[in-house]
Short mmCIF file of C-alpha atoms in Angstrom, two decimals:
data_model
loop_
_atom_site.label_atom_id
_atom_site.label_comp_id
_atom_site.label_asym_id
_atom_site.label_seq_id
_atom_site.Cartn_x
_atom_site.Cartn_y
_atom_site.Cartn_z
CA ALA A 1 111.71 -155.41 61.01
CA GLN A 2 113.57 -158.43 59.73
CA SER A 3 112.96 -160.54 56.66
CA VAL A 4 114.69 -163.15 54.58
CA THR A 5 114.54 -163.78 50.86
CA GLN A 6 115.63 -167.09 49.41
CA LEU A 7 116.12 -166.88 45.67
CA GLY A 8 115.28 -170.08 43.90
CA SER A 9 112.59 -172.27 45.39
CA HIS A 10 114.09 -175.29 43.61
CA VAL A 11 117.75 -175.97 42.92
CA SER A 12 119.11 -179.04 41.14
CA VAL A 13 122.76 -180.03 41.12
CA SER A 14 124.65 -183.08 40.00
CA GLU A 15 126.27 -185.29 42.58
CA GLY A 16 129.75 -183.92 43.25
CA ALA A 17 128.92 -180.44 42.00
CA LEU A 18 128.97 -177.22 43.97
CA VAL A 19 125.88 -176.40 46.00
CA LEU A 20 124.93 -172.71 46.28
CA LEU A 21 121.73 -171.71 48.04
CA ARG A 22 121.04 -168.02 48.24
CA CYS A 23 119.77 -166.02 51.19
CA ASN A 24 119.44 -162.26 51.45
CA TYR A 25 118.27 -160.60 54.60
CA SER A 26 116.80 -157.31 55.64
CA SER A 27 117.38 -156.10 59.15
CA SER A 28 117.32 -152.77 60.94
CA VAL A 29 119.85 -154.04 63.45
CA PRO A 30 122.87 -156.34 63.20
CA PRO A 31 121.31 -159.70 62.45
CA TYR A 32 121.85 -163.22 63.65
CA LEU A 33 121.47 -165.64 60.75
CA PHE A 34 120.81 -169.34 60.57
CA TRP A 35 120.49 -172.12 58.04
CA TYR A 36 118.29 -175.11 58.80
CA VAL A 37 117.75 -178.31 56.83
CA GLN A 38 114.48 -180.24 56.81
CA TYR A 39 114.20 -183.77 55.48
CA PRO A 40 110.76 -185.02 54.43
CA ASN A 41 108.35 -185.33 57.35
CA GLN A 42 111.02 -184.36 59.82
CA GLY A 43 111.86 -181.37 61.98
CA LEU A 44 114.37 -178.57 61.56
CA GLN A 45 118.03 -179.36 61.97
CA LEU A 46 120.52 -176.55 62.45
CA LEU A 47 123.24 -176.52 59.80
CA LEU A 48 125.10 -173.42 60.91
CA LYS A 49 124.68 -169.98 62.44
CA TYR A 50 126.20 -166.52 62.29
CA THR A 51 126.23 -164.73 65.64
CA SER A 52 128.56 -161.80 64.90
CA ALA A 53 131.84 -163.66 65.29
CA ALA A 54 133.67 -164.91 62.19
CA THR A 55 131.97 -163.99 58.93
CA LEU A 56 132.76 -167.37 57.35
CA VAL A 57 130.84 -169.98 59.26
CA LYS A 58 131.36 -173.71 58.97
CA GLY A 59 128.56 -176.09 59.77
CA ILE A 60 127.71 -179.73 59.73
CA ASN A 61 127.88 -182.06 56.73
CA GLY A 62 130.48 -179.92 54.95
CA PHE A 63 128.29 -176.84 54.57
CA GLU A 64 129.49 -173.31 55.11
CA ALA A 65 128.11 -169.81 54.71
CA GLU A 66 129.62 -166.36 54.51
CA PHE A 67 128.05 -163.29 56.06
CA LYS A 68 128.48 -160.33 53.72
CA LYS A 69 127.14 -157.17 55.26
CA SER A 70 127.71 -155.08 52.13
CA GLU A 71 125.55 -157.47 50.12
CA THR A 72 123.14 -158.31 52.97
CA SER A 73 123.69 -161.93 52.08
CA PHE A 74 124.29 -165.23 53.85
CA HIS A 75 124.56 -167.77 51.06
CA LEU A 76 125.01 -171.45 51.85
CA THR A 77 127.60 -173.48 49.98
CA LYS A 78 129.01 -176.97 49.84
CA PRO A 79 131.87 -177.86 47.50
CA SER A 80 130.59 -181.28 46.51
CA ALA A 81 126.95 -182.36 46.67
CA HIS A 82 126.01 -185.76 48.02
CA MET A 83 122.78 -187.61 47.41
CA SER A 84 121.97 -187.34 51.10
CA ASP A 85 121.94 -183.52 50.80
CA ALA A 86 118.58 -183.65 49.01
CA ALA A 87 116.23 -181.78 51.35
CA GLU A 88 114.52 -178.45 52.02
CA TYR A 89 116.77 -175.66 53.27
CA PHE A 90 115.57 -172.66 55.24
CA CYS A 91 117.39 -169.45 56.02
CA ALA A 92 116.29 -167.55 59.12
CA VAL A 93 117.08 -164.25 60.80
CA THR A 94 116.54 -162.83 64.25
CA LYS A 95 117.63 -159.63 65.95
CA ASN A 96 118.34 -160.85 69.44
CA THR A 97 117.98 -163.57 72.03
CA GLY A 98 114.33 -164.20 72.78
CA ASN A 99 113.02 -162.67 69.57
CA GLN A 100 111.16 -164.51 66.88
CA PHE A 101 112.89 -166.09 63.94
CA TYR A 102 111.85 -164.96 60.48
CA PHE A 103 112.18 -167.79 58.00
CA GLY A 104 112.59 -167.68 54.27
CA THR A 105 110.30 -169.59 51.96
CA GLY A 106 112.81 -172.39 51.61
CA THR A 107 114.83 -173.92 48.80
CA SER A 108 114.30 -177.51 47.77
CA LEU A 109 117.60 -179.09 46.78
CA THR A 110 117.61 -182.02 44.36
CA VAL A 111 120.82 -183.96 43.77
CA ILE A 112 121.02 -185.74 40.43
CA PRO A 113 123.07 -188.93 40.33
CA GLU B 1 122.66 -183.96 74.21
CA PRO B 2 119.58 -182.14 75.54
CA GLU B 3 116.71 -181.84 73.10
CA VAL B 4 113.22 -180.45 72.80
CA THR B 5 110.53 -183.12 72.72
CA GLN B 6 106.95 -182.85 71.48
CA THR B 7 103.89 -185.03 71.86
CA PRO B 8 102.01 -186.36 70.08
CA SER B 9 103.88 -186.70 66.81
CA HIS B 10 100.60 -186.75 64.91
CA GLN B 11 97.18 -185.58 66.03
CA VAL B 12 93.99 -185.96 64.05
CA THR B 13 90.97 -184.00 65.20
CA GLN B 14 87.60 -182.93 63.93
CA MET B 15 86.80 -179.34 63.09
CA GLY B 16 85.57 -177.46 66.13
CA GLN B 17 87.36 -179.65 68.65
CA GLU B 18 89.96 -178.43 71.10
CA VAL B 19 93.49 -179.72 70.87
CA ILE B 20 96.47 -179.38 73.15
CA LEU B 21 99.96 -179.81 71.78
CA ARG B 22 102.65 -180.55 74.29
CA CYS B 23 106.31 -179.70 74.42
CA VAL B 24 109.12 -180.27 76.87
CA PRO B 25 111.77 -177.60 76.29
CA ILE B 26 115.42 -178.00 77.20
CA SER B 27 115.53 -177.87 80.97
CA ASN B 28 117.64 -174.76 81.60
CA HIS B 29 116.14 -172.68 78.81
CA LEU B 30 114.02 -169.66 79.64
CA TYR B 31 112.44 -168.70 76.31
CA PHE B 32 109.83 -170.87 74.64
CA TYR B 33 108.25 -170.57 71.22
CA TRP B 34 105.66 -172.07 68.94
CA TYR B 35 105.91 -171.99 65.15
CA ARG B 36 103.80 -173.61 62.49
CA GLN B 37 104.44 -174.80 58.98
CA ILE B 38 101.53 -175.36 56.64
CA LEU B 39 102.35 -178.11 54.16
CA GLY B 40 104.71 -176.85 51.48
CA GLN B 41 105.06 -173.41 53.02
CA LYS B 42 107.57 -171.61 55.20
CA VAL B 43 107.84 -171.79 58.95
CA GLU B 44 105.81 -169.05 60.65
CA PHE B 45 106.15 -167.66 64.14
CA LEU B 46 103.15 -167.93 66.43
CA VAL B 47 104.19 -166.90 69.93
CA SER B 48 107.05 -166.57 72.37
CA PHE B 49 106.88 -167.00 76.13
CA TYR B 50 109.19 -165.78 78.85
CA ASN B 51 108.88 -165.43 82.58
CA ASN B 52 105.41 -166.98 82.54
CA GLU B 53 103.91 -164.60 80.06
CA ILE B 54 103.64 -164.04 76.35
CA SER B 55 106.48 -161.82 75.19
CA GLU B 56 105.63 -161.63 71.49
CA LYS B 57 102.89 -162.97 69.24
CA SER B 58 102.04 -162.86 65.57
CA GLU B 59 98.79 -162.02 63.80
CA ILE B 60 98.15 -165.74 63.45
CA PHE B 61 97.98 -166.15 67.23
CA ASP B 62 94.40 -165.01 67.71
CA ASP B 63 91.92 -165.71 70.50
CA GLN B 64 91.61 -169.33 69.43
CA PHE B 65 95.16 -169.96 70.58
CA SER B 66 96.62 -169.98 74.07
CA VAL B 67 99.86 -171.11 75.65
CA GLU B 68 100.65 -172.28 79.10
CA ARG B 69 103.51 -173.56 81.19
CA PRO B 70 101.52 -175.71 83.59
CA ASP B 71 104.54 -176.97 85.50
CA GLY B 72 108.30 -176.67 85.50
CA SER B 73 108.84 -178.77 82.43
CA ASN B 74 105.92 -178.63 79.99
CA PHE B 75 104.90 -175.92 77.56
CA THR B 76 101.57 -176.31 75.80
CA LEU B 77 99.74 -174.80 72.86
CA LYS B 78 95.95 -175.01 72.94
CA ILE B 79 93.73 -174.43 69.96
CA ARG B 80 90.24 -173.88 71.28
CA SER B 81 88.09 -174.65 68.27
CA THR B 82 90.08 -176.07 65.39
CA LYS B 83 89.51 -175.08 61.79
CA LEU B 84 90.55 -176.88 58.63
CA GLU B 85 93.20 -174.22 58.04
CA ASP B 86 94.86 -175.08 61.36
CA SER B 87 96.18 -178.25 59.74
CA ALA B 88 99.94 -177.85 59.85
CA MET B 89 103.14 -179.00 61.48
CA TYR B 90 103.60 -177.26 64.81
CA PHE B 91 107.12 -176.81 66.11
CA CYS B 92 108.08 -175.96 69.64
CA ALA B 93 111.43 -174.31 70.31
CA SER B 94 113.38 -173.09 73.28
CA SER B 95 116.40 -170.89 73.85
CA ASP B 96 118.68 -169.83 76.63
CA LEU B 97 119.13 -166.41 78.14
CA GLY B 98 122.44 -165.22 76.79
CA ALA B 99 124.32 -163.85 73.84
CA ASP B 100 123.61 -166.80 71.53
CA PRO B 101 120.07 -166.48 70.14
CA GLU B 102 119.94 -170.00 68.74
CA GLN B 103 116.56 -171.64 69.14
CA TYR B 104 116.41 -175.41 69.51
CA PHE B 105 113.50 -176.96 67.67
CA GLY B 106 111.52 -180.03 68.53
CA PRO B 107 110.56 -182.67 65.96
CA GLY B 108 107.09 -181.21 65.49
CA THR B 109 103.49 -182.32 65.86
CA ARG B 110 101.55 -182.82 62.68
CA LEU B 111 97.99 -181.63 63.26
CA THR B 112 95.34 -182.77 60.82
CA VAL B 113 91.90 -181.21 61.12
CA THR B 114 89.13 -183.05 59.29
#
């Protein structure tokens, strides 16, 4: 079975500061991992994905994540937060094409001017 | 760029009524999914559909729920007799048959049961 744990339901950073959102996964098979962003009253937008190629994955809006098998982690980072980054972020895992996604409980990011 | 579309964007219904949520997946995709997100909570899997049958379903997807692909383009979720606790955002997703498991999500239908 797969699962995802997102540590920190709320994260606040100052504008221009480093953003670090944590995601740890549990999977009995090599996982595929995703980060999605959700703005208020909107759908899920893919930020980036790990599909067993490069372990450091770059996504949209300056975000990146590193797959660390030894730590079972896939933390999301951005060097410099922007006000427009304020949103809910979800980590998700699946085991294969056609299988369900398991989502984490989400992390709400607040950016302080 | 191809995208998943969903209608309506917001549906209000009375408890006990039947609702049908509609989705148009990306045209060449073969897997279709429904997820729901209760306000303030995480996204939860309901059901997946492949080759005209359910391939996987969660505990949430009980006898009140059904899915159908009535034609070559639409994918629907029916809730037979809505309850207050069915109020949620419902997301449709689709994915291709291949090595990349990415699922493409629609904008969602907000269902409010009163």
